[in-house]
DNA sequence: TAATATAGTTAGCTGTTCCTAACTTGTCAA
DNA sequence: TTGACAAGTTAGGAACAGCTAACTATATTA
């Protein structure tokens, strides 16, 4: 409980998966977590125990998994980073949705509180500029990208 | 030797450190690798063995560490990703050099061949635009960032 | 309600990445 | 040349992240 230490990428992934499942189905089941992360059920049990030790998840054997308040905040933060990065990839770089999604999944663990707010601001700023996206597309085409 | 598998973030870090040390001092010593990655000398020995098994590094106990041709290519690719990301952070997002460097260190393992070329193109494109950096600065100020 | 299918857990293993402590090897200077 | 210090390695261990196989609990349904 209450270990003040940065979460591993893996733990963040589990937290995010739980967060998304809860958003969709009100509840997160071990099997669905396993499926959404492409991991065995046994691995989920192990990961959940770690999260539980850190006070991020409420869990009793054979029961559903719930985020604690603290876990919910962490998860929401990860999900937000994910969205900001994905949006930047799509709206600014012009990457297609699926690629952007899977790239954001990896990058969300690497970018912190210096980069993320600026990335968000930049995306907002960029989207306000008239025509610039079209200009960039032209630029890319001229370079054969 | 010749294991066709994606390198771990850790292996990429070691490769990059060796690459940078060789660029600077013609030679990479275990102690300097340890120092530049903030890791114990024993960890370096272990990591070097892994890289050697993969044919990325030439190494004899108690000798210097050299990159093989294959290792050199890998290392250069990592270093290039690093530069592209760092440049984007500085030139586009306006993050200061040091922050950009350390953030790029983490992100370089997460961004792949979809995102990196686009990020590079985008940075080039952006730097060609007159005044836009100043506009973004204004935008940030107006939002209190 | 009893049998069975599904979900979850446990045990035990592998591999990675780091550590410290203790040892070996190499180098330099008195 | 040798002895001390620096550099490198080995051994052993911890934490994490995954796996399979075998077990247990829960839920469904005939």
Coordinates of C-alpha atoms (C1' of nucleotides) in Angstrom, one line a residue:
Chain A
X1 CA 0.0 0.0 0.0
X2 CA 0.9 3.6 -0.6
X3 CA 4.2 3.0 -2.3
X4 CA 5.2 6.3 -3.8
X5 CA 7.0 5.1 -6.9
X6 CA 6.5 5.4 -10.6
X7 CA 4.3 2.7 -12.0
X8 CA 5.8 0.3 -14.6
X9 CA 4.6 0.4 -18.2
X10 CA 2.9 -2.9 -17.6
X11 CA 1.1 -1.7 -14.5
X12 CA -0.1 1.3 -16.4
X13 CA -1.4 -0.9 -19.1
X14 CA -3.4 -3.0 -16.7
X15 CA -4.8 0.1 -15.0
X16 CA -5.8 1.5 -18.3
X17 CA -7.4 -1.7 -19.5
X18 CA -9.4 -1.9 -16.2
X19 CA -10.4 1.7 -16.7
X20 CA -11.6 1.1 -20.2
X21 CA -13.5 -2.0 -19.3
X22 CA -15.2 -0.3 -16.4
X23 CA -16.2 2.5 -18.7
X24 CA -17.8 0.1 -21.1
X25 CA -19.3 -2.6 -18.9
X26 CA -19.4 -1.1 -15.4
X27 CA -17.1 -3.9 -14.3
X28 CA -13.8 -5.4 -15.1
X29 CA -13.4 -9.2 -15.3
X30 CA -10.0 -10.9 -15.2
X31 CA -10.8 -12.7 -18.5
X32 CA -11.6 -9.5 -20.3
X33 CA -8.5 -7.8 -19.0
X34 CA -6.4 -10.8 -20.2
X35 CA -8.1 -10.5 -23.6
X36 CA -7.7 -6.8 -24.1
X37 CA -4.0 -7.0 -23.2
X38 CA -3.3 -10.2 -25.1
X39 CA -2.0 -11.9 -21.9
X40 CA -2.8 -15.1 -20.0
X41 CA -5.4 -15.1 -17.2
X42 CA -2.6 -16.1 -14.8
X43 CA -0.6 -13.0 -15.7
X44 CA -3.7 -10.9 -14.9
X45 CA -4.0 -12.4 -11.4
X46 CA -0.3 -11.6 -10.8
X47 CA -0.6 -8.0 -12.0
X48 CA -3.8 -7.4 -10.1
X49 CA -2.1 -8.5 -6.9
X50 CA 0.7 -6.0 -7.5
X51 CA -1.8 -3.2 -8.1
X52 CA -3.7 -4.2 -5.1
X53 CA -0.5 -4.1 -3.0
X54 CA -0.1 -0.5 -4.2
X55 CA -3.6 0.4 -3.2
X56 CA -4.7 1.0 -6.8
X57 CA -7.2 -1.7 -7.1
X58 CA -9.8 -3.4 -4.8
X59 CA -9.9 -7.0 -5.3
X60 CA -11.0 -10.2 -3.6
X61 CA -10.2 -13.6 -5.1
X62 CA -12.9 -14.7 -7.5
X63 CA -14.5 -11.3 -7.4
X64 CA -14.6 -8.4 -9.8
X65 CA -11.8 -5.9 -10.0
X66 CA -12.5 -2.3 -9.0
X67 CA -10.3 0.8 -9.1
X68 CA -9.7 2.6 -5.9
X69 CA -9.9 6.3 -5.8
X70 CA -6.2 6.5 -6.2
X71 CA -6.2 3.9 -8.9
X72 CA -8.9 5.7 -10.7
X73 CA -6.9 8.9 -10.8
X74 CA -3.8 7.1 -12.1
X75 CA -5.8 5.3 -14.7
X76 CA -7.5 8.5 -15.8
X77 CA -4.2 10.2 -16.1
X78 CA -2.8 7.4 -18.3
X79 CA -5.9 7.4 -20.5
X80 CA -5.7 11.2 -20.9
X81 CA -2.0 10.9 -21.9
X82 CA -3.1 8.3 -24.4
X83 CA -5.8 10.5 -25.9
X84 CA -3.5 13.5 -26.2
X85 CA -0.9 11.6 -28.0
X86 CA -3.3 9.8 -30.2
X87 CA -5.0 13.0 -31.2
X88 CA -1.7 14.6 -32.0
X89 CA -0.7 11.7 -34.2
X90 CA -4.0 11.9 -36.1
X91 CA -4.7 15.6 -36.2
X92 CA -1.2 16.9 -36.7
X93 CA 0.9 14.2 -38.2
X94 CA -2.0 12.8 -40.2
X95 CA -1.4 9.2 -39.1
X96 CA -4.4 6.9 -39.6
X97 CA -6.6 6.1 -36.6
X98 CA -5.5 2.6 -36.0
X99 CA -1.8 3.2 -36.2
X100 CA -2.2 6.3 -34.0
X101 CA -4.0 4.2 -31.4
X102 CA -1.3 1.5 -31.2
X103 CA 1.6 4.0 -31.3
X104 CA -0.1 6.0 -28.5
X105 CA -0.3 2.8 -26.4
X106 CA 3.5 2.6 -26.4
X107 CA 4.3 6.3 -26.2
X108 CA 1.9 7.0 -23.3
X109 CA 4.4 5.4 -20.8
X110 CA 7.3 7.4 -22.1
X111 CA 6.0 11.0 -22.1
X112 CA 5.6 12.9 -18.9
X113 CA 4.4 16.1 -17.5
X114 CA 6.8 18.3 -19.5
X115 CA 5.9 17.1 -22.9
X116 CA 2.2 16.1 -22.6
X117 CA 0.7 19.6 -21.8
X118 CA 2.7 21.1 -24.6
X119 CA 1.7 18.5 -27.0
X120 CA -1.9 19.2 -26.1
X121 CA -1.5 22.9 -26.5
X122 CA 0.3 22.4 -29.7
X123 CA -2.5 20.3 -31.2
X124 CA -5.1 22.9 -30.2
X125 CA -3.0 25.6 -31.6
X126 CA -2.4 23.7 -34.8
X127 CA -6.0 22.9 -35.3
X128 CA -6.9 26.6 -35.2
X129 CA -4.6 27.5 -38.1
X130 CA -6.4 27.8 -41.4
X131 CA -5.2 25.6 -44.1
X132 CA -2.0 24.4 -42.4
X133 CA -3.0 20.8 -42.4
X134 CA -3.5 20.9 -46.1
X135 CA -0.1 22.6 -46.5
X136 CA 1.6 19.9 -44.6
X137 CA -0.1 17.3 -46.7
X138 CA 1.2 19.0 -49.8
X139 CA 4.7 19.2 -48.2
X140 CA 4.6 15.5 -47.5
X141 CA 3.5 14.7 -51.0
X142 CA 6.3 16.8 -52.5
X143 CA 8.7 14.7 -50.5
X144 CA 7.1 11.5 -51.4
X145 CA 5.9 10.6 -48.0
Chain B
X1 CA 23.9 -14.5 -32.9
X2 CA 21.5 -13.5 -35.5
X3 CA 18.4 -13.5 -33.4
X4 CA 15.7 -11.6 -35.4
X5 CA 13.7 -10.1 -32.6
X6 CA 13.1 -6.5 -31.5
X7 CA 15.6 -5.2 -29.1
X8 CA 14.5 -4.3 -25.6
X9 CA 14.5 -0.7 -24.5
X10 CA 17.4 -1.6 -22.2
X11 CA 19.4 -3.1 -25.0
X12 CA 18.8 -0.1 -27.2
X13 CA 20.0 2.1 -24.4
X14 CA 23.3 0.2 -24.0
X15 CA 23.8 0.3 -27.8
X16 CA 23.2 4.0 -27.9
X17 CA 25.5 4.6 -25.0
X18 CA 28.3 2.6 -26.7
X19 CA 27.6 4.5 -30.0
X20 CA 27.9 7.9 -28.3
X21 CA 31.1 6.9 -26.4
X22 CA 32.7 5.6 -29.5
X23 CA 31.8 8.8 -31.3
X24 CA 33.5 10.8 -28.5
X25 CA 36.4 8.7 -27.5
X26 CA 36.9 6.2 -30.3
X27 CA 36.4 3.5 -27.7
X28 CA 33.7 2.4 -25.2
X29 CA 34.8 1.3 -21.7
X30 CA 32.5 -0.6 -19.4
X31 CA 33.0 2.0 -16.7
X32 CA 31.9 4.8 -18.9
X33 CA 28.9 2.9 -20.2
X34 CA 27.9 2.3 -16.6
X35 CA 28.3 6.0 -15.8
X36 CA 26.4 7.3 -18.8
X37 CA 23.5 5.0 -18.1
X38 CA 23.6 5.4 -14.3
X39 CA 23.9 1.6 -13.8
X40 CA 26.4 -0.6 -12.0
X41 CA 29.5 -2.1 -13.7
X42 CA 28.1 -5.5 -13.2
X43 CA 24.9 -4.6 -15.0
X44 CA 27.0 -3.5 -18.0
X45 CA 28.8 -6.8 -18.1
X46 CA 25.5 -8.6 -18.2
X47 CA 24.0 -6.4 -20.9
X48 CA 27.2 -6.6 -23.1
X49 CA 27.0 -10.4 -23.0
X50 CA 23.4 -10.2 -24.2
X51 CA 24.3 -7.8 -27.0
X52 CA 27.3 -10.0 -27.9
X53 CA 25.0 -13.1 -28.1
X54 CA 22.9 -11.2 -30.6
X55 CA 26.0 -10.3 -32.7
X56 CA 25.7 -6.6 -32.0
X57 CA 28.9 -6.1 -30.1
X58 CA 32.4 -7.5 -30.2
X59 CA 33.8 -8.0 -26.8
X60 CA 36.4 -10.1 -25.0
X61 CA 36.5 -10.1 -21.2
X62 CA 38.6 -7.3 -19.9
X63 CA 38.8 -5.6 -23.3
X64 CA 37.1 -2.7 -24.9
X65 CA 33.6 -2.9 -26.4
X66 CA 33.1 -2.4 -30.1
X67 CA 30.0 -2.3 -32.2
X68 CA 29.8 -4.9 -35.0
X69 CA 28.5 -3.7 -38.4
X70 CA 25.0 -4.9 -37.4
X71 CA 25.3 -3.3 -34.0
X72 CA 26.5 -0.1 -35.5
X73 CA 23.5 0.1 -37.8
X74 CA 21.1 -0.6 -34.9
X75 CA 22.8 2.0 -32.8
X76 CA 22.7 4.6 -35.5
X77 CA 19.0 4.0 -36.0
X78 CA 18.3 4.5 -32.3
X79 CA 20.4 7.6 -32.2
X80 CA 18.6 9.0 -35.3
X81 CA 15.2 8.4 -33.7
X82 CA 16.5 10.1 -30.6
X83 CA 17.6 13.2 -32.6
X84 CA 14.4 13.4 -34.5
X85 CA 12.3 13.3 -31.3
X86 CA 14.5 15.7 -29.4
X87 CA 14.5 18.2 -32.3
X88 CA 10.8 18.0 -32.5
X89 CA 10.5 18.7 -28.8
X90 CA 12.8 21.7 -29.0
X91 CA 12.0 23.2 -32.3
X92 CA 8.2 22.6 -32.4
X93 CA 7.1 22.3 -28.8
X94 CA 9.6 24.7 -27.5
X95 CA 10.8 22.5 -24.7
X96 CA 14.2 23.3 -23.3
X97 CA 17.2 21.3 -24.5
X98 CA 17.8 19.3 -21.3
X99 CA 14.2 18.3 -20.8
X100 CA 14.0 17.4 -24.5
X101 CA 17.0 15.3 -24.3
X102 CA 15.8 13.3 -21.3
X103 CA 12.3 12.9 -22.7
X104 CA 13.7 11.8 -26.1
X105 CA 15.7 9.1 -24.3
X106 CA 12.4 7.5 -23.1
X107 CA 10.3 8.1 -26.2
X108 CA 12.9 6.8 -28.6
X109 CA 12.0 3.2 -27.7
X110 CA 8.3 3.7 -28.1
X111 CA 8.0 5.4 -31.5
X112 CA 8.5 3.3 -34.6
X113 CA 8.7 3.6 -38.4
X114 CA 5.2 5.0 -38.8
X115 CA 5.6 7.9 -36.5
X116 CA 9.3 8.8 -36.8
X117 CA 9.4 9.8 -40.5
X118 CA 6.3 11.9 -40.1
X119 CA 7.6 13.6 -37.0
X120 CA 10.8 14.4 -39.0
X121 CA 8.8 15.7 -41.9
X122 CA 6.6 17.7 -39.7
X123 CA 9.5 19.4 -37.9
X124 CA 11.0 20.3 -41.3
X125 CA 7.7 21.6 -42.5
X126 CA 7.1 23.6 -39.4
X127 CA 10.5 25.2 -39.4
X128 CA 9.8 26.5 -42.9
X129 CA 6.8 28.4 -41.8
X130 CA 7.3 32.1 -41.1
X131 CA 6.4 33.3 -37.7
X132 CA 4.5 30.3 -36.6
X133 CA 6.8 29.4 -33.7
X134 CA 6.2 32.9 -32.4
X135 CA 2.5 32.5 -32.8
X136 CA 2.6 29.3 -30.8
X137 CA 4.5 31.0 -28.1
X138 CA 1.9 33.7 -27.9
X139 CA -0.8 31.0 -27.9
X140 CA 0.9 29.3 -24.9
X141 CA 1.3 32.5 -23.0
X142 CA -2.4 33.4 -23.5
X143 CA -3.2 30.0 -22.0
X144 CA -0.8 30.5 -19.2
X145 CA 1.6 27.7 -20.2
Chain C
dT1 C1' -29.9 -30.3 -8.0
dA2 C1' -26.1 -32.4 -10.1
dA3 C1' -23.0 -32.2 -14.0
dT4 C1' -20.4 -29.5 -16.7
dA5 C1' -18.4 -25.5 -18.7
dT6 C1' -16.2 -21.2 -17.6
dA7 C1' -13.5 -18.2 -14.9
dG8 C1' -10.0 -17.5 -11.6
dT9 C1' -6.0 -19.0 -8.8
dT10 C1' -1.8 -21.4 -7.6
dA11 C1' 2.6 -23.4 -8.4
dG12 C1' 6.5 -23.6 -10.8
dC13 C1' 9.3 -22.2 -14.5
dT14 C1' 11.8 -18.8 -17.9
dG15 C1' 14.0 -14.6 -19.0
dT16 C1' 15.2 -9.7 -18.2
dT17 C1' 17.2 -6.1 -15.6
dC18 C1' 18.9 -4.4 -12.0
dC19 C1' 21.6 -4.7 -7.5
dT20 C1' 25.8 -5.8 -3.9
dA21 C1' 29.8 -8.2 -2.4
dA22 C1' 33.7 -10.5 -3.4
dC23 C1' 37.0 -11.7 -6.5
dT24 C1' 40.3 -11.3 -10.6
dT25 C1' 42.8 -8.7 -13.9
dG26 C1' 45.2 -4.7 -15.6
dT27 C1' 47.9 -0.5 -15.1
dC28 C1' 50.7 2.9 -13.3
dA29 C1' 53.9 4.9 -10.2
dA30 C1' 57.2 4.7 -6.5
Chain D
dT1 C1' 59.4 -4.8 -10.2
dT2 C1' 55.9 -4.8 -7.3
dG3 C1' 52.1 -3.2 -4.8
dA4 C1' 48.1 -0.5 -4.7
dC5 C1' 44.2 1.2 -7.0
dA6 C1' 41.1 1.0 -10.8
dA7 C1' 38.4 -1.6 -13.9
dG8 C1' 36.0 -5.7 -15.0
dT9 C1' 33.8 -10.1 -13.9
dT10 C1' 31.4 -13.6 -11.2
dA11 C1' 28.1 -15.2 -8.0
dG12 C1' 23.9 -14.8 -6.0
dG13 C1' 19.7 -12.5 -5.2
dA14 C1' 15.4 -9.5 -5.8
dA15 C1' 11.5 -7.7 -8.4
dC16 C1' 8.9 -7.9 -12.5
dA17 C1' 6.4 -9.9 -16.4
dG18 C1' 5.2 -13.4 -18.8
dC19 C1' 4.1 -18.5 -19.6
dT20 C1' 1.7 -23.5 -19.0
dA21 C1' -0.5 -27.0 -16.3
dA22 C1' -3.2 -28.3 -12.8
dC23 C1' -6.3 -27.1 -9.5
dT24 C1' -10.6 -24.6 -7.3
dA25 C1' -14.6 -21.8 -7.4
dT26 C1' -18.7 -20.2 -9.7
dA27 C1' -22.4 -20.3 -12.9
dT28 C1' -25.3 -22.4 -16.1
dT29 C1' -28.3 -25.7 -17.7
dA30 C1' -30.4 -30.1 -18.4

